Each structure stands twice: as structure tokens, then as C-alpha cells.
Short mmCIF file of C-alpha atoms in Angstrom, two decimals:
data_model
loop_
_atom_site.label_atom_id
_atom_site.label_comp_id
_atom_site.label_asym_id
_atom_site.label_seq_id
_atom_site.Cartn_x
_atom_site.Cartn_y
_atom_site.Cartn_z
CA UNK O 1 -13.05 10.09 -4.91
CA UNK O 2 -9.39 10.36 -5.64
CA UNK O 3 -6.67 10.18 -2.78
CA UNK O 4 -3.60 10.48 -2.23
CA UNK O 5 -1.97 9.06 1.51
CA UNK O 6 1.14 8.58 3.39
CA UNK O 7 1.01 5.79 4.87
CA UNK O 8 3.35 4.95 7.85
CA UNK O 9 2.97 1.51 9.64
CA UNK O 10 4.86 0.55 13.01
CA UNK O 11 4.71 -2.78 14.50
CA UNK O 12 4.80 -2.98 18.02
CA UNK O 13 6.25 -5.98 20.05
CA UNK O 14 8.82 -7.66 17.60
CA UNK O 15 12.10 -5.49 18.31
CA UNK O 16 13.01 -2.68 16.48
CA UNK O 17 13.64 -3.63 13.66
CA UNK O 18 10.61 -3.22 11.23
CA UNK O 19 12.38 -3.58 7.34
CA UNK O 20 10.52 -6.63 6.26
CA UNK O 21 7.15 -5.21 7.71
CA UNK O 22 7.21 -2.14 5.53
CA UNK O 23 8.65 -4.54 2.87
CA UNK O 24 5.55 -6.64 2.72
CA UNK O 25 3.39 -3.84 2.85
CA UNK O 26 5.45 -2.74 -0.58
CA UNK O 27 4.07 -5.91 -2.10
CA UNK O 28 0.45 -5.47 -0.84
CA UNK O 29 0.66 -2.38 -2.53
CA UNK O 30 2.50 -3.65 -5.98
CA UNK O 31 0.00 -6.51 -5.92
CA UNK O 32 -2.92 -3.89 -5.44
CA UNK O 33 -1.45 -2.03 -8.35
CA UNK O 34 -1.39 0.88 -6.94
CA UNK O 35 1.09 4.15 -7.76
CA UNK O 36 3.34 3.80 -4.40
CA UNK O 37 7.02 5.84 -3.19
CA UNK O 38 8.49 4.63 -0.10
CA UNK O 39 10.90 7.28 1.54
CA UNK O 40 12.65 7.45 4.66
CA UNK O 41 9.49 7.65 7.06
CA UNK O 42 6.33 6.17 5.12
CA UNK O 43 4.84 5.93 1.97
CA UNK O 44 3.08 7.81 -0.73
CA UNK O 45 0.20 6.30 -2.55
CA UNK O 46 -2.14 7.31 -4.70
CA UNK O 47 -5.52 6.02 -6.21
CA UNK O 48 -9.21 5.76 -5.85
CA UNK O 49 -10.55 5.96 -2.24
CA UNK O 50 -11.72 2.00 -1.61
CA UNK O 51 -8.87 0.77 -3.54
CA UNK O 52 -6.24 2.66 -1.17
CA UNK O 53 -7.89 1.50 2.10
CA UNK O 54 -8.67 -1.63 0.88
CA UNK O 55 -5.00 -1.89 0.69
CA UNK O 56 -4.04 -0.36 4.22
CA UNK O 57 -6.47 -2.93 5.55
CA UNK O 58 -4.21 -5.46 3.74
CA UNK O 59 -1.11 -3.89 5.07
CA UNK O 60 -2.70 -4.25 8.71
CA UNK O 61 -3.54 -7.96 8.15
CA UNK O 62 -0.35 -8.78 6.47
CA UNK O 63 1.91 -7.78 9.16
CA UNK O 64 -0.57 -9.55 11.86
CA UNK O 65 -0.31 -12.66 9.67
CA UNK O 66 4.01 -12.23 9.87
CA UNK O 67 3.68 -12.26 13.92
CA UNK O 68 3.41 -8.12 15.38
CA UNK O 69 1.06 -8.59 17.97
CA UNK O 70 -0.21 -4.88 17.33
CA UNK O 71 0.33 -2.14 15.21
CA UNK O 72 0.04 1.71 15.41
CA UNK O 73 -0.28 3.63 12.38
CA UNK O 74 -0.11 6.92 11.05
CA UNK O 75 -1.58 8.04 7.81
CA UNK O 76 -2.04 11.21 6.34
CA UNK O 77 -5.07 11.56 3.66
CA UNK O 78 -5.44 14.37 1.54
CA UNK O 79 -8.20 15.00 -1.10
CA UNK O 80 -9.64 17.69 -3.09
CA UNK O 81 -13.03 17.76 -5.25
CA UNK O 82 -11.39 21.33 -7.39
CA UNK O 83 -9.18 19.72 -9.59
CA UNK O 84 -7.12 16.34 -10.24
CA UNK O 85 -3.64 16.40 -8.78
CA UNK O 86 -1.27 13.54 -8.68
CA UNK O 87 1.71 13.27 -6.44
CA UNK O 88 4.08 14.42 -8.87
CA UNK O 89 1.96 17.19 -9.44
CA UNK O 90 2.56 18.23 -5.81
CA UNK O 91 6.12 18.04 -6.17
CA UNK O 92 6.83 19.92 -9.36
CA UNK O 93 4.61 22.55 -7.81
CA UNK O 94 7.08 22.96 -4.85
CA UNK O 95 9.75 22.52 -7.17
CA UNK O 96 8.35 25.63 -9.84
CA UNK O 97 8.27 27.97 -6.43
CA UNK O 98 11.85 27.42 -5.40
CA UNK O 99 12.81 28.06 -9.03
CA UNK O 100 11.20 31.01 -9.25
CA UNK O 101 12.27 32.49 -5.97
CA UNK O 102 15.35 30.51 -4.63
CA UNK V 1 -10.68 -6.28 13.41
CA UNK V 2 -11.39 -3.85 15.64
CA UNK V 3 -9.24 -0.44 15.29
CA UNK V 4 -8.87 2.68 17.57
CA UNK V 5 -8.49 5.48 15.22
CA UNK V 6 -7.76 9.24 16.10
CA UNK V 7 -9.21 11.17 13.25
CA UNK V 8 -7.79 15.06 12.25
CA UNK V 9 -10.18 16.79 9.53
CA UNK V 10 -8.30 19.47 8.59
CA UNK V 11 -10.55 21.53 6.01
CA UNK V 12 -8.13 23.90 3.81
CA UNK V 13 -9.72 26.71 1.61
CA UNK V 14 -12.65 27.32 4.11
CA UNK V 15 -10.48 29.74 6.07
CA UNK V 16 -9.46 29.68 9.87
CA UNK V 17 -12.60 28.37 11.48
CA UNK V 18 -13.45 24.98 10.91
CA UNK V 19 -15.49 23.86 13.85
CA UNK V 20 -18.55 23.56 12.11
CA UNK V 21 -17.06 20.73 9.79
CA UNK V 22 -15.28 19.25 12.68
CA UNK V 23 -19.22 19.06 14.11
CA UNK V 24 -20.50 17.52 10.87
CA UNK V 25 -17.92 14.87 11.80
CA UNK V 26 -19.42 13.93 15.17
CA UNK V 27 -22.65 13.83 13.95
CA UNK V 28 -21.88 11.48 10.99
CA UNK V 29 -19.91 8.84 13.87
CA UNK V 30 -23.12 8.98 16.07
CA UNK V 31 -25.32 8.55 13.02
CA UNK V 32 -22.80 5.75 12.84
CA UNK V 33 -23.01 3.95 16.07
CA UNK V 34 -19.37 4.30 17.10
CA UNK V 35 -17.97 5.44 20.00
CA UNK V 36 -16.45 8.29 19.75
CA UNK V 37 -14.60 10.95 22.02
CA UNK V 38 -14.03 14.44 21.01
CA UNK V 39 -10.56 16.14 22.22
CA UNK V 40 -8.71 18.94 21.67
CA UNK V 41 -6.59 18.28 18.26
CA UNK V 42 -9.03 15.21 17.02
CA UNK V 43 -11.60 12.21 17.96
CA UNK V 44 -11.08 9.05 19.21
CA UNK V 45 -12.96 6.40 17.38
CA UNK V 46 -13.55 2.64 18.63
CA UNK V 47 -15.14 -0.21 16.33
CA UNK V 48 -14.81 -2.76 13.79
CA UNK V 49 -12.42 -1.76 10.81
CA UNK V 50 -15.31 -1.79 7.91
CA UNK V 51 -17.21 0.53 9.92
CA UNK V 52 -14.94 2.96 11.30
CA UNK V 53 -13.13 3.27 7.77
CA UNK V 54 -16.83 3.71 6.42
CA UNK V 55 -17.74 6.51 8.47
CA UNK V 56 -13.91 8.14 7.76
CA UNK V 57 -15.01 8.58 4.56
CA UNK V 58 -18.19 9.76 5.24
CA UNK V 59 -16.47 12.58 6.97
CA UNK V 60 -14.55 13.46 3.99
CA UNK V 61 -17.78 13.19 1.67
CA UNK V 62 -19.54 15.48 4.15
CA UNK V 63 -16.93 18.15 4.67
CA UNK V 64 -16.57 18.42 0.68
CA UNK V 65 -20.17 18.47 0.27
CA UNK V 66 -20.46 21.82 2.94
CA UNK V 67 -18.20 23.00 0.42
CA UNK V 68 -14.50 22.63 1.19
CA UNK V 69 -12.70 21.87 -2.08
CA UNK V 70 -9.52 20.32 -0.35
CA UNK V 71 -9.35 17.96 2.93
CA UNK V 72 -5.84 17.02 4.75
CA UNK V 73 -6.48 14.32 7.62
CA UNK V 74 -4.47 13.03 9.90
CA UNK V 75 -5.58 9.58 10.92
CA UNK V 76 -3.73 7.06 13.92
CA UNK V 77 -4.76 3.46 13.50
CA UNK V 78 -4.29 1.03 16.18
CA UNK V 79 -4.91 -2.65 15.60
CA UNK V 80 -3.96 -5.23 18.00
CA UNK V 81 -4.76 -9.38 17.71
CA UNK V 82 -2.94 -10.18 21.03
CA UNK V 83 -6.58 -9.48 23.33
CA UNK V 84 -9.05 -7.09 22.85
CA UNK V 85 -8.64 -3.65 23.95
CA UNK V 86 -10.67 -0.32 24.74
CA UNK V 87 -10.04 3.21 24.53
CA UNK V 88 -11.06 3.23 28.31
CA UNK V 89 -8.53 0.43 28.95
CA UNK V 90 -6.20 2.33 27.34
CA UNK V 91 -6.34 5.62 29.40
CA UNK V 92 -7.18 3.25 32.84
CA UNK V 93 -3.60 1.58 32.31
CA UNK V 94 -1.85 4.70 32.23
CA UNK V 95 -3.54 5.87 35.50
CA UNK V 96 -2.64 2.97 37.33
CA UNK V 97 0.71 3.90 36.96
CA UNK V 98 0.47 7.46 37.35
CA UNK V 99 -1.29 6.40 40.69
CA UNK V 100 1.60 3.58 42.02
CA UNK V 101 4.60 5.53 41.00
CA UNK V 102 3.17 8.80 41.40
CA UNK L 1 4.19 31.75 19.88
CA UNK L 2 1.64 29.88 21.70
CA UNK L 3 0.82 26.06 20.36
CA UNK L 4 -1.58 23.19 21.07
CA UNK L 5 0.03 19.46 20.28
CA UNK L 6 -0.79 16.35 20.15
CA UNK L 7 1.39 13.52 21.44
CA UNK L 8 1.66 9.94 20.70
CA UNK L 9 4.91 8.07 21.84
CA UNK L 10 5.37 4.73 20.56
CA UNK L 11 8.27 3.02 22.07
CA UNK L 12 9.38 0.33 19.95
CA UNK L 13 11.77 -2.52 21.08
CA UNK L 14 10.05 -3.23 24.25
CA UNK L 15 6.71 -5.63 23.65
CA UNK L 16 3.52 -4.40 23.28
CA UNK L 17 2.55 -2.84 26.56
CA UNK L 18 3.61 0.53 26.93
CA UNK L 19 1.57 2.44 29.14
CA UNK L 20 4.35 3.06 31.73
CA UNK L 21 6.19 4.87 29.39
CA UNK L 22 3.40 6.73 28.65
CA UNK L 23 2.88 7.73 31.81
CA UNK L 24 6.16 9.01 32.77
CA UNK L 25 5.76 11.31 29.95
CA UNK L 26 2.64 12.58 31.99
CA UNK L 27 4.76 13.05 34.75
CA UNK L 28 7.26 15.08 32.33
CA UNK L 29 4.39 17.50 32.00
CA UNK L 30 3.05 17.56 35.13
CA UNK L 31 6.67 18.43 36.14
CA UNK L 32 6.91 21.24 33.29
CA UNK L 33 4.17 22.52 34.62
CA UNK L 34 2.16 22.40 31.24
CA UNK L 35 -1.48 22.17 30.36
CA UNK L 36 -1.95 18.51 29.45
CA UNK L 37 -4.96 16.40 28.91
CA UNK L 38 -4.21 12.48 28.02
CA UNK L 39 -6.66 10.74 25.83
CA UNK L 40 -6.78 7.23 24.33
CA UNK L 41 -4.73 7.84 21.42
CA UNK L 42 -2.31 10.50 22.86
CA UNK L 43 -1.63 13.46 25.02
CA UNK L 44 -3.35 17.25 24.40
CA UNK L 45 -0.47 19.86 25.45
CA UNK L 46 -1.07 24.00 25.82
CA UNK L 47 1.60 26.28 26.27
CA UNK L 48 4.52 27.92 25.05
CA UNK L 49 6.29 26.69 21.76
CA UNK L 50 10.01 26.63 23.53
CA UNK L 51 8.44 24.70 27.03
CA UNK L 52 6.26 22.40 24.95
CA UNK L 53 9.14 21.40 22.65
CA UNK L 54 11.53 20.89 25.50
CA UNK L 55 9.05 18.68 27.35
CA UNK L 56 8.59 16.43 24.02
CA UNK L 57 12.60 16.03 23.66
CA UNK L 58 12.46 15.46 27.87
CA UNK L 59 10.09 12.96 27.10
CA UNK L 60 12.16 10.92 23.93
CA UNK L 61 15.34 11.13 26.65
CA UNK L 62 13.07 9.46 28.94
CA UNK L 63 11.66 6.83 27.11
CA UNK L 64 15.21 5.71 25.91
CA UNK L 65 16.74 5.70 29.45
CA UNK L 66 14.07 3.61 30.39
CA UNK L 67 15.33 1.17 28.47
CA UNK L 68 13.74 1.93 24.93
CA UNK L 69 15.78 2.05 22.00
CA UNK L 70 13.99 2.95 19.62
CA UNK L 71 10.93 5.61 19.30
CA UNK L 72 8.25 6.87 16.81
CA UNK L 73 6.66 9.89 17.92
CA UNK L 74 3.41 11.44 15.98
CA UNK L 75 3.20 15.04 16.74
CA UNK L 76 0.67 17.36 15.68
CA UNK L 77 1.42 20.66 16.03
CA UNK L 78 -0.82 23.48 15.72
CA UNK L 79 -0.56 27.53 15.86
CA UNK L 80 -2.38 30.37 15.70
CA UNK L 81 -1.73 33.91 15.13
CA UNK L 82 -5.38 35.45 14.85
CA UNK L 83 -6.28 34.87 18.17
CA UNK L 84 -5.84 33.18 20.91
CA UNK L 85 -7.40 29.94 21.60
CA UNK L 86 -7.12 27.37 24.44
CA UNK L 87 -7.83 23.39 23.64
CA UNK L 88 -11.20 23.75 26.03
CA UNK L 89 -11.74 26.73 23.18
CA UNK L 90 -11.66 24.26 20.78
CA UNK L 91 -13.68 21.84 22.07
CA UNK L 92 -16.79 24.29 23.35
CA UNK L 93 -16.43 25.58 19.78
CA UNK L 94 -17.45 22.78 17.92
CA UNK L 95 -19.75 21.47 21.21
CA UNK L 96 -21.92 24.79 20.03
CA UNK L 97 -22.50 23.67 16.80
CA UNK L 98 -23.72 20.60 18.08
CA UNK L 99 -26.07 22.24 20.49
CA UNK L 100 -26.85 24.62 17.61
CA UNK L 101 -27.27 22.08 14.51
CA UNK L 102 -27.97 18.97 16.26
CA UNK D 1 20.57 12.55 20.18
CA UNK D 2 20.17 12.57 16.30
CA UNK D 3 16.14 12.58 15.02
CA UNK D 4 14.62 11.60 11.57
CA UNK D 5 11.67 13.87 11.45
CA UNK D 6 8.40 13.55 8.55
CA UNK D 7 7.25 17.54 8.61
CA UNK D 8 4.12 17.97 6.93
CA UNK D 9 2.90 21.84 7.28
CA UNK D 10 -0.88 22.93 5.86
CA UNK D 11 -1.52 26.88 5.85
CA UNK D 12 -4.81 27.36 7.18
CA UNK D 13 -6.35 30.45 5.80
CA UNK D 14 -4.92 31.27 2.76
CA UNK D 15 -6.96 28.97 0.12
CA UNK D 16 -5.96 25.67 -1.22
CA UNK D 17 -2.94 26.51 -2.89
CA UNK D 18 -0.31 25.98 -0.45
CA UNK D 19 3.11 25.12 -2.79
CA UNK D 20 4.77 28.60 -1.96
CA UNK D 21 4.50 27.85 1.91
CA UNK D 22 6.29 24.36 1.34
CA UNK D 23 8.68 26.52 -1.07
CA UNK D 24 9.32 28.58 2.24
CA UNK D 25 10.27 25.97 4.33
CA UNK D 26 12.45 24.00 2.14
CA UNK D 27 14.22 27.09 2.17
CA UNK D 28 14.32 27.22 5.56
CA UNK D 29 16.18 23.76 5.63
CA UNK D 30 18.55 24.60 3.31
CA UNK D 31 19.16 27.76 5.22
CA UNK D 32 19.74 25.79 8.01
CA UNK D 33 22.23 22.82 6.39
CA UNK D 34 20.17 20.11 7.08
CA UNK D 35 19.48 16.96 5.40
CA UNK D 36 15.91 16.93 3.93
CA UNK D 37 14.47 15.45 1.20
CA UNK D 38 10.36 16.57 -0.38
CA UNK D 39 8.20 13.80 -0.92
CA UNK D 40 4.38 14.00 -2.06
CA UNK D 41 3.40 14.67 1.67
CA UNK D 42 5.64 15.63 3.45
CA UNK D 43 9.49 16.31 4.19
CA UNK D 44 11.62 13.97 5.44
CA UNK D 45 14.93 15.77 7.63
CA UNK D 46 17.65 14.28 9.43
CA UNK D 47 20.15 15.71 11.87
CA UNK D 48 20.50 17.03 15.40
CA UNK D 49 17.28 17.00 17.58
CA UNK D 50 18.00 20.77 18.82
CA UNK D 51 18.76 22.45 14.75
CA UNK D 52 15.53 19.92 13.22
CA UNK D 53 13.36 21.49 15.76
CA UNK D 54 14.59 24.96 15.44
CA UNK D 55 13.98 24.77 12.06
CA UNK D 56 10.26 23.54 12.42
CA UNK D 57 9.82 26.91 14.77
CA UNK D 58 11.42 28.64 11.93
CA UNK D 59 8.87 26.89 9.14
CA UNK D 60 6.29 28.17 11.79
CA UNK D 61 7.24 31.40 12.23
CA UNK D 62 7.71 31.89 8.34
CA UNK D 63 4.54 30.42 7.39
CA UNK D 64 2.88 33.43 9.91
CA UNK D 65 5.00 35.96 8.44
CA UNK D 66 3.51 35.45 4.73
CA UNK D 67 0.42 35.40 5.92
CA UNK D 68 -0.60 32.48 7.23
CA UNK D 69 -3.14 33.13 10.15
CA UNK D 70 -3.11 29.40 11.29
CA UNK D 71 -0.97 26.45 10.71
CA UNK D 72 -1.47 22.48 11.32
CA UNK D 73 0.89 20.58 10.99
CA UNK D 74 1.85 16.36 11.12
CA UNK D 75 5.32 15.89 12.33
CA UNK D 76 6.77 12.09 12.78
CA UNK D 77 9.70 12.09 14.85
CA UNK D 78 12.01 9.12 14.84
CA UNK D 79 14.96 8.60 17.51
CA UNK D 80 17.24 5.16 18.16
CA UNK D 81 19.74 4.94 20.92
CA UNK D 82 21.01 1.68 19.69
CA UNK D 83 22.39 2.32 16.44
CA UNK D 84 22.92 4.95 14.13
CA UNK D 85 20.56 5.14 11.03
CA UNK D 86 20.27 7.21 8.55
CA UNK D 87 17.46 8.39 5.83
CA UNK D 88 19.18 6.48 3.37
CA UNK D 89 20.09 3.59 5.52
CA UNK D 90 15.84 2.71 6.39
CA UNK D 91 15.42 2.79 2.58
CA UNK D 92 18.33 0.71 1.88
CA UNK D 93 16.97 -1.45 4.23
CA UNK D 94 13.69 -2.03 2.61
CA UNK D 95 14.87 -2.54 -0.58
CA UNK D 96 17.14 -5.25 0.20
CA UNK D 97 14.26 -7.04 1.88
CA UNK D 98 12.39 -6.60 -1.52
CA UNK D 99 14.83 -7.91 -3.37
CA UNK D 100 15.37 -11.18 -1.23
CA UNK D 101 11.71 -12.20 -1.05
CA UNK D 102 10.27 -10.26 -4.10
#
């Protein structure tokens, strides 16, 4: 089963200022070599179900390994068994509507 | 690890009523073994990482399976390695203040 | 326009334990005289869109003159136009399908 | 106070096509001179607390209007007292901590 999540990771208890967190979670998911777009409040990733939350649990780990005492996380899942769609997909399909009517 | 998780099915394409998948969902976590708490917008979910992630999917599988061709989730993870924690502690702390400042 | 929500504050900047911020956002409610039901992963609120979103900004202004200074809120919003339905609504719904299917 | 928001709106009740609802609301920033940027899952917006959450209401109130008979949606909602940040700066600030330690 294919999926696509945004996944959005906040240490707690190690000030606010979270940059090299999210930054090792960008290698986790490089290294897991899985498609990945960081924007200004989480990431997108695509890929195959146990791959992607194999590589949240990796995320998790990681930044307990680096020193956050806890984490809370939000992630948003989305799949669909009537047809493939990738992320870009999603996009240009927003994008063809506000063509069309903007 | 252990994880708190709130888990949001949200089955799309299955039109405005979607308690009966939401139900599916229980039954699959106490099929499971996990605690679990049902709430208004989502259930709370206690156990070991492997498992709870296991039966997350399970809930997708399930919901597609009754026939809902497209599945958007909104999932909270909590993790923490600094002492263990439940989902009863959790509520009890914020009572104890409600109750000495209140 | 009616709408149920889900809030989860996570004050950031200020260690790991954060129930008493939590709980002066129960007192926000309690003082805006809104439906609310905490759980272990958030806060269930009922009411009107304008009171419900003026309580969640009461609660971020709060939280930072308590001496956070940094937040990440998870909100989920939902509303309704077909009908109207409470969060005990939701619940009983799918608690019939239990009763029913279990 | 100034707010990064993640808005993530699903259309309940209308099938699994949902692009011309997302169409709507981009709209609906643009309309309303705000900062936002589409990603696969979501939007990110940045500006004033009171015009990003008027403009959710609006993305609400649209959605209804075109047919929509039920909405849920994910919001994030990110505020900081101590510094100013914006959209661009949090990516910025990832990226320079992947190109340091990559």
C-alpha cells in the first residue's frame, strides 16, 4: 500500500530551537531513499507503507539519540486503493483548477 | 518505545457518515490488545511502537476493504525516554493543577 | 457556523512538563464558557466558530505570557452543514455500531 | 502576534476528488494578501493571527457554499514571542544545518 505523509516532528525540552532535529530527520529520510520535500511546517514523503514508518520510527529514535527527552508529533497519512497518485500529482491538480478558473 | 498516539480516520468518498468505519477501528485496537479511548474528534492509543503502528495500518487496510477508495488520517505521536508515562498520567497531571490553582 | 475542535498545545522552550499550561487553557474555556472535554492527547471543544477561535488565540496569548516563547498548536477543525451534531453525537454514533456489529 | 499556520482542508461528501476545493481556498488566500505557499498536503500561510484565521473561516464557509456538506480539517499553528521567523527563514534554517553536517 502506497502513502503519502506529512510528517511534522517537535522536540520537547531542548529550547526552541529545533533546525538540526528536522535536519537529521532529512538524512533518515535521504538514507531511507525515500521521495521527501521539507517546507515551512513539516515534510512530504512518499513511498510504500513499511518503508515510510519504518522511517518515522527512525526519525523518533534519531532525535532521542541527539538528547530531546520527548517528542510530539503530528503526521498526516493519506492513501487511496482507486488509482496511483504521487505528490506532484496532487499539486499539478490544484494547479490545473486555478488555471482554469483563476 | 512506547508511543501515545491520537488516531483521525477520516474516510473520503463514502459520504458524510463515517461512524461505522470509525467502529471498525475500535474493534481492530481491541482485537489488538491496546488500550484505547474513544473521544470526540479521534482515539487515544497507548502501547509499544511495533504494535500500535501495526494496528494503524490495520485500520487503514480495514476501512479500504469496507470499501472507501481514499483515507486521510490525522495521527499525534508522543514518545518520551525521560520515564514512562500513561495516558491516565497524562490527564491526572492536568487535574492536579486545575484542582490547586483552580 | 457551529464547529467541534480538537486542541493540542505544545509549548516549546520550557522542558518537558507542560501540564500547567495545559491546564490554564482549561481554565480559558471554562471561562469562555465553552463545551470542553480534555483527553490524553488534547482538548474536545463545541461551540460557535467566532468563540471557539477566540478561546484558541486566548489560549496561545496565555501560554506565551506564561513564559513560553515558542508554541505548536495541532488543531483539528471540523464542520458541518447537514445537520447538527454535538461531540457526545459523535461518540454514541459510532458506540451503536459497536453495540450493533460487535 | 504573527502565526505560521499548515491548513490542510478534506471535503467530506463530495467523492474523492477534492483539487477544486483546495483551488477555492488558495483563492481565498490570495484574495486575502497573504503569504501561502501549496505543498503535497497541505498549505503553509504566514501573517497576522486575526486575517490567517479569517481566512480559514472563509476556506470554511466556501468549501459549504460549493457543496461541501462536511469539512475536516488539520491545521498546525505556529507562534514565537521571542523572535521573528518567517516561512522562509525555518527552511533556511534547515538547510544550512544540512549543509554543515551533510
Amino acid at each position: 500500500m502506497n502513502v503519502i505523509v506529512d510528517l511534522c516532528v517537535v522536540p520537547m525540552g531542548v529550547g526552541v530551537s529545533v533546525s538540526r532535529y528536522v535536519a537529521a530527520c532529512q538524512r533518515v529520510l535521504q538514507e531511507a531513499g525515500l521521495d521527501h520535500t521539507l517546507h515551512a511546517y513539516g515534510t512530504n514523503i512518499e513511498g510504500e507503507w513499511d518503508a515510510v514508518f519504518a522511517a518515522v520510527k527512525t526519525c523518533h529514535e534519531t532525535i532521542h539519540r541527539m538528547g530531546a527527552p520527548r517528542i510530539a508529533t503530528t503526521l498526516k497519512i493519506g492513501t487511496r486503493v482507486d488509482r496511483h497518485q504521487t505528490m506532484a500529482d496532487k499539486i499539478q491538480s490544484v494547479a490545473e483548477k486555478l488555471d482554469v478558473q483563476g
